[in-house]
PDB file of C-alpha atoms in Angstrom:
ATOM      1  CA  UNK L 600     -25.700  11.356  -5.308  1.00 73.00           C
ATOM      2  CA  UNK L 601     -22.997   9.646  -7.369  1.00 83.00           C
ATOM      3  CA  UNK L 602     -22.424   7.103  -4.581  1.00 88.00           C
ATOM      4  CA  UNK L 603     -26.140   6.285  -4.379  1.00 91.00           C
ATOM      5  CA  UNK L 604     -26.302   5.794  -8.133  1.00 92.00           C
ATOM      6  CA  UNK L 605     -23.236   3.529  -8.064  1.00 90.00           C
ATOM      7  CA  UNK L 606     -24.852   1.392  -5.367  1.00 92.00           C
ATOM      8  CA  UNK L 607     -28.096   1.199  -7.355  1.00 93.00           C
ATOM      9  CA  UNK L 608     -26.236   0.110 -10.488  1.00 93.00           C
ATOM     10  CA  UNK L 609     -24.390  -2.564  -8.486  1.00 93.00           C
ATOM     11  CA  UNK L 610     -27.667  -3.876  -7.054  1.00 95.00           C
ATOM     12  CA  UNK L 611     -29.324  -3.881 -10.479  1.00 94.00           C
ATOM     13  CA  UNK L 612     -26.424  -5.718 -12.117  1.00 91.00           C
ATOM     14  CA  UNK L 613     -26.675  -8.337  -9.374  1.00 93.00           C
ATOM     15  CA  UNK L 614     -30.415  -8.635 -10.069  1.00 94.00           C
ATOM     16  CA  UNK L 615     -29.679  -9.121 -13.763  1.00 91.00           C
ATOM     17  CA  UNK L 616     -27.035 -11.764 -13.067  1.00 88.00           C
ATOM     18  CA  UNK L 617     -29.235 -13.683 -10.649  1.00 92.00           C
ATOM     19  CA  UNK L 618     -32.096 -13.485 -13.123  1.00 91.00           C
ATOM     20  CA  UNK L 619     -29.940 -14.908 -15.924  1.00 87.00           C
ATOM     21  CA  UNK L 620     -28.777 -17.765 -13.692  1.00 88.00           C
ATOM     22  CA  UNK L 621     -32.342 -18.558 -12.577  1.00 92.00           C
ATOM     23  CA  UNK L 622     -33.686 -18.504 -16.123  1.00 90.00           C
ATOM     24  CA  UNK L 623     -30.816 -20.492 -17.618  1.00 85.00           C
ATOM     25  CA  UNK L 624     -30.373 -23.102 -14.892  1.00 86.00           C
ATOM     26  CA  UNK L 625     -33.888 -23.445 -13.467  1.00 91.00           C
ATOM     27  CA  UNK L 626     -36.742 -22.079 -15.591  1.00 92.00           C
ATOM     28  CA  UNK L 627     -35.573 -23.193 -19.038  1.00 89.00           C
ATOM     29  CA  UNK L 628     -34.658 -26.763 -17.955  1.00 88.00           C
ATOM     30  CA  UNK L 629     -38.035 -27.166 -16.235  1.00 92.00           C
ATOM     31  CA  UNK L 630     -39.928 -25.891 -19.289  1.00 90.00           C
ATOM     32  CA  UNK L 631     -37.900 -28.211 -21.514  1.00 87.00           C
ATOM     33  CA  UNK L 632     -39.521 -31.146 -19.707  1.00 90.00           C
ATOM     34  CA  UNK L 633     -42.983 -30.053 -20.864  1.00 89.00           C
ATOM     35  CA  UNK L 634     -42.380 -28.394 -24.249  1.00 85.00           C
ATOM     36  CA  UNK L 635     -41.327 -30.052 -27.462  1.00 83.00           C
ATOM     37  CA  UNK L 636     -38.376 -28.545 -29.288  1.00 75.00           C
ATOM     38  CA  UNK L 637     -40.506 -26.644 -31.829  1.00 75.00           C
ATOM     39  CA  UNK L 638     -42.296 -24.674 -29.077  1.00 83.00           C
ATOM     40  CA  UNK L 639     -39.336 -23.940 -26.807  1.00 85.00           C
ATOM     41  CA  UNK L 640     -37.860 -21.010 -28.727  1.00 86.00           C
ATOM     42  CA  UNK L 641     -41.135 -19.059 -28.671  1.00 90.00           C
ATOM     43  CA  UNK L 642     -41.678 -19.562 -24.944  1.00 91.00           C
ATOM     44  CA  UNK L 643     -38.052 -18.878 -24.132  1.00 91.00           C
ATOM     45  CA  UNK L 644     -38.059 -15.721 -26.268  1.00 91.00           C
ATOM     46  CA  UNK L 645     -41.157 -14.474 -24.446  1.00 93.00           C
ATOM     47  CA  UNK L 646     -39.550 -15.093 -21.052  1.00 94.00           C
ATOM     48  CA  UNK L 647     -36.388 -13.211 -21.982  1.00 92.00           C
ATOM     49  CA  UNK L 648     -38.387 -10.351 -23.544  1.00 94.00           C
ATOM     50  CA  UNK L 649     -40.549  -9.823 -20.465  1.00 95.00           C
ATOM     51  CA  UNK L 650     -37.757 -10.340 -17.930  1.00 95.00           C
ATOM     52  CA  UNK L 651     -35.499  -7.854 -19.723  1.00 94.00           C
ATOM     53  CA  UNK L 652     -38.413  -5.445 -20.090  1.00 96.00           C
ATOM     54  CA  UNK L 653     -38.890  -5.706 -16.330  1.00 97.00           C
ATOM     55  CA  UNK L 654     -35.158  -5.126 -15.737  1.00 96.00           C
ATOM     56  CA  UNK L 655     -35.264  -1.951 -17.830  1.00 96.00           C
ATOM     57  CA  UNK L 656     -38.358  -0.848 -15.891  1.00 97.00           C
ATOM     58  CA  UNK L 657     -36.304  -1.204 -12.682  1.00 97.00           C
ATOM     59  CA  UNK L 658     -33.519   0.953 -14.132  1.00 96.00           C
ATOM     60  CA  UNK L 659     -36.027   3.591 -15.228  1.00 97.00           C
ATOM     61  CA  UNK L 660     -37.891   3.537 -11.901  1.00 97.00           C
ATOM     62  CA  UNK L 661     -34.666   4.017  -9.942  1.00 96.00           C
ATOM     63  CA  UNK L 662     -33.765   6.960 -12.232  1.00 95.00           C
ATOM     64  CA  UNK L 663     -30.649   5.311 -13.607  1.00 96.00           C
ATOM     65  CA  UNK L 664     -31.807   5.905 -17.154  1.00 96.00           C
ATOM     66  CA  UNK L 665     -34.565   7.184 -19.415  1.00 97.00           C
ATOM     67  CA  UNK L 666     -35.410   5.806 -22.851  1.00 97.00           C
ATOM     68  CA  UNK L 667     -36.586   7.949 -25.764  1.00 97.00           C
ATOM     69  CA  UNK L 668     -37.748   5.980 -28.800  1.00 96.00           C
ATOM     70  CA  UNK L 669     -38.230   7.549 -32.222  1.00 96.00           C
ATOM     71  CA  UNK L 670     -40.170   4.952 -34.224  1.00 92.00           C
ATOM     72  CA  UNK L 671     -42.257   1.905 -33.361  1.00 90.00           C
ATOM     73  CA  UNK L 672     -40.144  -1.062 -32.334  1.00 92.00           C
ATOM     74  CA  UNK L 673     -43.249  -3.214 -31.851  1.00 87.00           C
ATOM     75  CA  UNK L 674     -43.942  -3.065 -35.598  1.00 88.00           C
ATOM     76  CA  UNK L 675     -40.648  -4.704 -36.524  1.00 94.00           C
ATOM     77  CA  UNK L 676     -41.318  -8.369 -37.302  1.00 94.00           C
ATOM     78  CA  UNK L 677     -39.145 -10.911 -39.081  1.00 95.00           C
ATOM     79  CA  UNK L 678     -36.425  -8.396 -39.945  1.00 96.00           C
ATOM     80  CA  UNK L 679     -32.654  -8.148 -39.750  1.00 97.00           C
ATOM     81  CA  UNK L 680     -32.042  -5.396 -37.215  1.00 97.00           C
ATOM     82  CA  UNK L 681     -28.632  -3.705 -37.174  1.00 97.00           C
ATOM     83  CA  UNK L 682     -27.871  -1.311 -34.340  1.00 96.00           C
ATOM     84  CA  UNK L 683     -25.100   0.921 -33.101  1.00 95.00           C
ATOM     85  CA  UNK L 684     -23.541  -0.341 -29.890  1.00 94.00           C
ATOM     86  CA  UNK L 685     -22.453   2.325 -27.385  1.00 94.00           C
ATOM     87  CA  UNK L 686     -23.175   0.450 -24.149  1.00 94.00           C
ATOM     88  CA  UNK L 687     -23.323  -2.920 -22.423  1.00 91.00           C
ATOM     89  CA  UNK L 688     -27.123  -2.983 -22.114  1.00 93.00           C
ATOM     90  CA  UNK L 689     -28.028  -2.214 -25.750  1.00 94.00           C
ATOM     91  CA  UNK L 690     -29.200  -5.772 -26.435  1.00 92.00           C
ATOM     92  CA  UNK L 691     -31.260  -5.733 -23.227  1.00 93.00           C
ATOM     93  CA  UNK L 692     -32.901  -2.468 -24.281  1.00 95.00           C
ATOM     94  CA  UNK L 693     -33.774  -3.779 -27.750  1.00 95.00           C
ATOM     95  CA  UNK L 694     -35.031  -7.238 -26.806  1.00 94.00           C
ATOM     96  CA  UNK L 695     -36.935  -5.709 -23.883  1.00 94.00           C
ATOM     97  CA  UNK L 696     -38.761  -3.489 -26.394  1.00 94.00           C
ATOM     98  CA  UNK L 697     -39.024  -5.943 -29.317  1.00 94.00           C
ATOM     99  CA  UNK L 698     -40.859  -9.261 -28.844  1.00 92.00           C
ATOM    100  CA  UNK L 699     -39.728 -12.363 -30.739  1.00 92.00           C
ATOM    101  CA  UNK L 700     -36.154 -11.208 -31.214  1.00 93.00           C
ATOM    102  CA  UNK L 701     -32.935 -13.215 -31.357  1.00 92.00           C
ATOM    103  CA  UNK L 702     -29.322 -12.094 -31.398  1.00 88.00           C
ATOM    104  CA  UNK L 703     -25.963 -13.256 -32.708  1.00 83.00           C
ATOM    105  CA  UNK L 704     -23.383 -14.737 -30.347  1.00 78.00           C
ATOM    106  CA  UNK L 705     -20.000 -16.407 -30.487  1.00 76.00           C
ATOM    107  CA  UNK L 706     -19.959 -20.144 -29.824  1.00 73.00           C
ATOM    108  CA  UNK L 707     -17.592 -19.634 -26.857  1.00 73.00           C
ATOM    109  CA  UNK L 708     -20.632 -18.401 -24.895  1.00 70.00           C
ATOM    110  CA  UNK L 709     -21.913 -21.975 -25.025  1.00 66.00           C
ATOM    111  CA  UNK L 710     -19.114 -22.830 -22.574  1.00 71.00           C
ATOM    112  CA  UNK L 711     -20.571 -20.442 -19.986  1.00 70.00           C
ATOM    113  CA  UNK L 712     -22.603 -22.674 -17.624  1.00 69.00           C
ATOM    114  CA  UNK L 713     -24.873 -19.793 -16.582  1.00 63.00           C
ATOM    115  CA  UNK L 714     -25.658 -18.593 -20.119  1.00 70.00           C
ATOM    116  CA  UNK L 715     -25.514 -21.857 -22.095  1.00 71.00           C
ATOM    117  CA  UNK L 716     -29.260 -22.580 -22.120  1.00 71.00           C
ATOM    118  CA  UNK L 717     -30.131 -18.983 -22.949  1.00 75.00           C
ATOM    119  CA  UNK L 718     -27.587 -18.858 -25.762  1.00 75.00           C
ATOM    120  CA  UNK L 719     -28.683 -22.210 -27.217  1.00 72.00           C
ATOM    121  CA  UNK L 720     -32.316 -21.095 -27.206  1.00 70.00           C
ATOM    122  CA  UNK L 721     -32.197 -17.448 -28.266  1.00 75.00           C
ATOM    123  CA  UNK L 722     -28.941 -16.751 -30.057  1.00 79.00           C
ATOM    124  CA  UNK L 723     -27.711 -17.516 -33.554  1.00 83.00           C
ATOM    125  CA  UNK L 724     -24.105 -18.699 -33.370  1.00 79.00           C
ATOM    126  CA  UNK L 725     -22.119 -16.680 -35.919  1.00 76.00           C
ATOM    127  CA  UNK L 726     -18.543 -17.945 -35.786  1.00 75.00           C
ATOM    128  CA  UNK L 727     -19.312 -21.272 -37.478  1.00 75.00           C
ATOM    129  CA  UNK L 728     -19.485 -22.515 -41.057  1.00 80.00           C
ATOM    130  CA  UNK L 729     -20.988 -19.722 -43.213  1.00 83.00           C
ATOM    131  CA  UNK L 730     -23.633 -21.939 -44.832  1.00 86.00           C
ATOM    132  CA  UNK L 731     -24.824 -23.247 -41.468  1.00 87.00           C
ATOM    133  CA  UNK L 732     -24.865 -19.745 -40.016  1.00 87.00           C
ATOM    134  CA  UNK L 733     -26.912 -18.230 -42.864  1.00 90.00           C
ATOM    135  CA  UNK L 734     -29.255 -21.257 -42.940  1.00 90.00           C
ATOM    136  CA  UNK L 735     -29.977 -20.984 -39.201  1.00 89.00           C
ATOM    137  CA  UNK L 736     -30.552 -17.236 -39.471  1.00 92.00           C
ATOM    138  CA  UNK L 737     -32.803 -17.563 -42.528  1.00 94.00           C
ATOM    139  CA  UNK L 738     -34.942 -20.217 -40.843  1.00 93.00           C
ATOM    140  CA  UNK L 739     -35.390 -17.996 -37.770  1.00 92.00           C
ATOM    141  CA  UNK L 740     -36.452 -15.068 -39.982  1.00 94.00           C
ATOM    142  CA  UNK L 741     -38.971 -17.292 -41.787  1.00 94.00           C
ATOM    143  CA  UNK L 742     -40.447 -18.195 -38.394  1.00 92.00           C
ATOM    144  CA  UNK L 743     -41.080 -14.474 -37.793  1.00 93.00           C
ATOM    145  CA  UNK L 744     -38.213 -13.669 -35.437  1.00 94.00           C
ATOM    146  CA  UNK L 745     -36.110 -10.557 -35.677  1.00 95.00           C
ATOM    147  CA  UNK L 746     -32.367 -11.078 -35.651  1.00 95.00           C
ATOM    148  CA  UNK L 747     -30.589  -8.249 -33.824  1.00 95.00           C
ATOM    149  CA  UNK L 748     -27.011  -7.651 -34.906  1.00 94.00           C
ATOM    150  CA  UNK L 749     -24.397  -5.241 -33.663  1.00 93.00           C
ATOM    151  CA  UNK L 750     -22.354  -5.119 -36.875  1.00 93.00           C
ATOM    152  CA  UNK L 751     -19.364  -3.503 -35.165  1.00 91.00           C
ATOM    153  CA  UNK L 752     -19.039  -6.697 -33.115  1.00 85.00           C
ATOM    154  CA  UNK L 753     -18.157  -4.810 -29.949  1.00 86.00           C
ATOM    155  CA  UNK L 754     -19.033  -1.601 -28.143  1.00 89.00           C
ATOM    156  CA  UNK L 755     -17.781   1.552 -29.833  1.00 88.00           C
ATOM    157  CA  UNK L 756     -16.606   4.814 -28.321  1.00 84.00           C
ATOM    158  CA  UNK L 757     -17.877   8.261 -29.392  1.00 79.00           C
ATOM    159  CA  UNK L 758     -16.011   9.471 -32.478  1.00 78.00           C
ATOM    160  CA  UNK L 759     -14.357   6.099 -33.022  1.00 81.00           C
ATOM    161  CA  UNK L 760     -13.976   4.917 -36.620  1.00 83.00           C
ATOM    162  CA  UNK L 761     -16.110   1.804 -36.892  1.00 88.00           C
ATOM    163  CA  UNK L 762     -15.603  -1.366 -38.865  1.00 90.00           C
ATOM    164  CA  UNK L 763     -18.641  -3.277 -40.058  1.00 92.00           C
ATOM    165  CA  UNK L 764     -18.614  -7.063 -39.973  1.00 91.00           C
ATOM    166  CA  UNK L 765     -20.306  -8.834 -42.868  1.00 89.00           C
ATOM    167  CA  UNK L 766     -22.764 -11.040 -40.933  1.00 90.00           C
ATOM    168  CA  UNK L 767     -25.818  -8.831 -41.497  1.00 93.00           C
ATOM    169  CA  UNK L 768     -25.087  -8.523 -45.226  1.00 94.00           C
ATOM    170  CA  UNK L 769     -24.598 -12.297 -45.511  1.00 93.00           C
ATOM    171  CA  UNK L 770     -27.960 -12.968 -43.887  1.00 94.00           C
ATOM    172  CA  UNK L 771     -29.689 -10.322 -46.034  1.00 95.00           C
ATOM    173  CA  UNK L 772     -28.320 -11.841 -49.250  1.00 94.00           C
ATOM    174  CA  UNK L 773     -29.177 -15.406 -48.190  1.00 92.00           C
ATOM    175  CA  UNK L 774     -32.704 -14.569 -47.022  1.00 93.00           C
ATOM    176  CA  UNK L 775     -33.726 -11.606 -49.173  1.00 93.00           C
ATOM    177  CA  UNK L 776     -35.020  -9.924 -45.999  1.00 95.00           C
ATOM    178  CA  UNK L 777     -34.712  -6.163 -45.525  1.00 95.00           C
ATOM    179  CA  UNK L 778     -32.459  -4.616 -42.893  1.00 97.00           C
ATOM    180  CA  UNK L 779     -33.774  -2.195 -40.249  1.00 97.00           C
ATOM    181  CA  UNK L 780     -31.017   0.124 -38.950  1.00 97.00           C
ATOM    182  CA  UNK L 781     -31.351   1.466 -35.413  1.00 97.00           C
ATOM    183  CA  UNK L 782     -29.204   4.254 -34.019  1.00 96.00           C
ATOM    184  CA  UNK L 783     -28.610   4.132 -30.258  1.00 96.00           C
ATOM    185  CA  UNK L 784     -27.069   7.155 -28.571  1.00 95.00           C
ATOM    186  CA  UNK L 785     -26.671   8.350 -24.990  1.00 95.00           C
ATOM    187  CA  UNK L 786     -26.075  11.760 -23.446  1.00 93.00           C
ATOM    188  CA  UNK L 787     -23.616  10.285 -20.934  1.00 92.00           C
ATOM    189  CA  UNK L 788     -20.973   7.544 -21.410  1.00 92.00           C
ATOM    190  CA  UNK L 789     -22.733   4.860 -19.341  1.00 93.00           C
ATOM    191  CA  UNK L 790     -21.575   1.213 -19.437  1.00 93.00           C
ATOM    192  CA  UNK L 791     -19.197   1.978 -22.286  1.00 91.00           C
ATOM    193  CA  UNK L 792     -16.070   0.046 -23.248  1.00 86.00           C
ATOM    194  CA  UNK L 793     -13.046   0.430 -20.953  1.00 84.00           C
ATOM    195  CA  UNK L 794     -15.040   2.259 -18.279  1.00 85.00           C
ATOM    196  CA  UNK L 795     -16.234   1.390 -14.786  1.00 85.00           C
ATOM    197  CA  UNK L 796     -19.720  -0.175 -14.944  1.00 82.00           C
ATOM    198  CA  UNK L 797     -20.711   1.821 -11.871  1.00 83.00           C
ATOM    199  CA  UNK L 798     -20.057   5.230 -13.403  1.00 87.00           C
ATOM    200  CA  UNK L 799     -23.671   6.346 -13.856  1.00 88.00           C
ATOM    201  CA  UNK L 800     -23.170  10.098 -13.449  1.00 87.00           C
ATOM    202  CA  UNK L 801     -25.318  12.311 -11.262  1.00 89.00           C
ATOM    203  CA  UNK L 802     -28.628  12.189 -13.144  1.00 93.00           C
ATOM    204  CA  UNK L 803     -30.569   9.732 -15.326  1.00 95.00           C
ATOM    205  CA  UNK L 804     -28.724   8.720 -18.478  1.00 96.00           C
ATOM    206  CA  UNK L 805     -30.844   9.382 -21.562  1.00 97.00           C
ATOM    207  CA  UNK L 806     -30.896   6.670 -24.218  1.00 97.00           C
ATOM    208  CA  UNK L 807     -32.096   7.802 -27.641  1.00 97.00           C
ATOM    209  CA  UNK L 808     -33.215   4.958 -29.900  1.00 97.00           C
ATOM    210  CA  UNK L 809     -34.064   5.932 -33.475  1.00 97.00           C
ATOM    211  CA  UNK L 810     -35.535   3.545 -36.045  1.00 96.00           C
ATOM    212  CA  UNK L 811     -34.199   4.466 -39.502  1.00 96.00           C
ATOM    213  CA  UNK L 812     -35.631   3.647 -42.954  1.00 95.00           C
ATOM    214  CA  UNK L 813     -35.114   0.077 -44.088  1.00 95.00           C
ATOM    215  CA  UNK L 814     -32.221  -0.950 -46.274  1.00 95.00           C
ATOM    216  CA  UNK L 815     -34.034  -2.784 -49.085  1.00 93.00           C
ATOM    217  CA  UNK L 816     -32.097  -5.912 -49.949  1.00 92.00           C
ATOM    218  CA  UNK L 817     -33.666  -6.257 -53.398  1.00 89.00           C
ATOM    219  CA  UNK L 818     -32.115  -2.923 -54.394  1.00 90.00           C
ATOM    220  CA  UNK L 819     -28.762  -4.691 -54.553  1.00 88.00           C
ATOM    221  CA  UNK L 820     -28.639  -6.751 -57.747  1.00 81.00           C
ATOM    222  CA  UNK L 821     -26.715  -9.776 -56.585  1.00 81.00           C
ATOM    223  CA  UNK L 822     -26.677 -11.373 -60.057  1.00 75.00           C
ATOM    224  CA  UNK L 823     -25.042  -8.298 -61.591  1.00 79.00           C
ATOM    225  CA  UNK L 824     -22.799  -7.225 -58.714  1.00 81.00           C
ATOM    226  CA  UNK L 825     -21.725 -10.615 -57.482  1.00 82.00           C
ATOM    227  CA  UNK L 826     -22.112 -11.640 -53.856  1.00 85.00           C
ATOM    228  CA  UNK L 827     -18.885 -10.115 -52.522  1.00 86.00           C
ATOM    229  CA  UNK L 828     -19.523  -6.697 -54.066  1.00 91.00           C
ATOM    230  CA  UNK L 829     -23.168  -6.728 -52.957  1.00 90.00           C
ATOM    231  CA  UNK L 830     -22.110  -7.664 -49.438  1.00 91.00           C
ATOM    232  CA  UNK L 831     -19.651  -4.784 -49.353  1.00 91.00           C
ATOM    233  CA  UNK L 832     -22.258  -2.313 -50.623  1.00 93.00           C
ATOM    234  CA  UNK L 833     -24.803  -3.447 -48.025  1.00 94.00           C
ATOM    235  CA  UNK L 834     -22.200  -3.199 -45.260  1.00 93.00           C
ATOM    236  CA  UNK L 835     -21.268   0.306 -46.387  1.00 94.00           C
ATOM    237  CA  UNK L 836     -24.937   1.311 -46.294  1.00 94.00           C
ATOM    238  CA  UNK L 837     -25.216  -0.073 -42.767  1.00 95.00           C
ATOM    239  CA  UNK L 838     -22.176   1.926 -41.717  1.00 93.00           C
ATOM    240  CA  UNK L 839     -23.679   5.170 -43.062  1.00 92.00           C
ATOM    241  CA  UNK L 840     -26.861   4.566 -41.098  1.00 93.00           C
ATOM    242  CA  UNK L 841     -25.471   3.701 -37.672  1.00 92.00           C
ATOM    243  CA  UNK L 842     -22.188   5.631 -37.604  1.00 86.00           C
TER     244      UNK L 842
END
């Protein structure tokens, strides 16, 4: 059974990779010929949402995983979404369930020829000038997109002490938009850091996705606290929610 599941995971990762290459190198460039720049992001976001939703459907159908959602992800619109990050496919799970969602990425991903068009279209580059970063994020939020952030910056292991990066707090302060924390947990260490990607256990891995109460940005008095203190308080609140 373990061998069969390993083979299925290998096949599905190949499907995902081929899909990313096809979308980034074929579909997006063709659409760019017919869509002006203002319409591209919406169409591209829809394509990624539905293709990743389909990929998750494949993983569920082949019994690699099950997803249990506590809360309504469809109702989240134009919010800063911060999530715990136990596995490689967390962003695929969230964008596959949440239409009109973007994510943060490092600018080095723009050098990847297979991912460049996807990153340019659907990701907010975060390791750039702070003012440019917060401006780009704020504009995307105003357009109604969610921005999904893994504030730990990388996958975390069970029981590991986490460190929260300040990107989500910076965007919240700049935009005034509330933060929606999401806790992602699994009952088996699937696609975790420093582990074989083909270790899928002997039965479906259960993903538990819980939408937590919003962190209200206006509750943090920036004028009184000062931006640095407010940012630290918001980050600490995020940590309490997703840890």
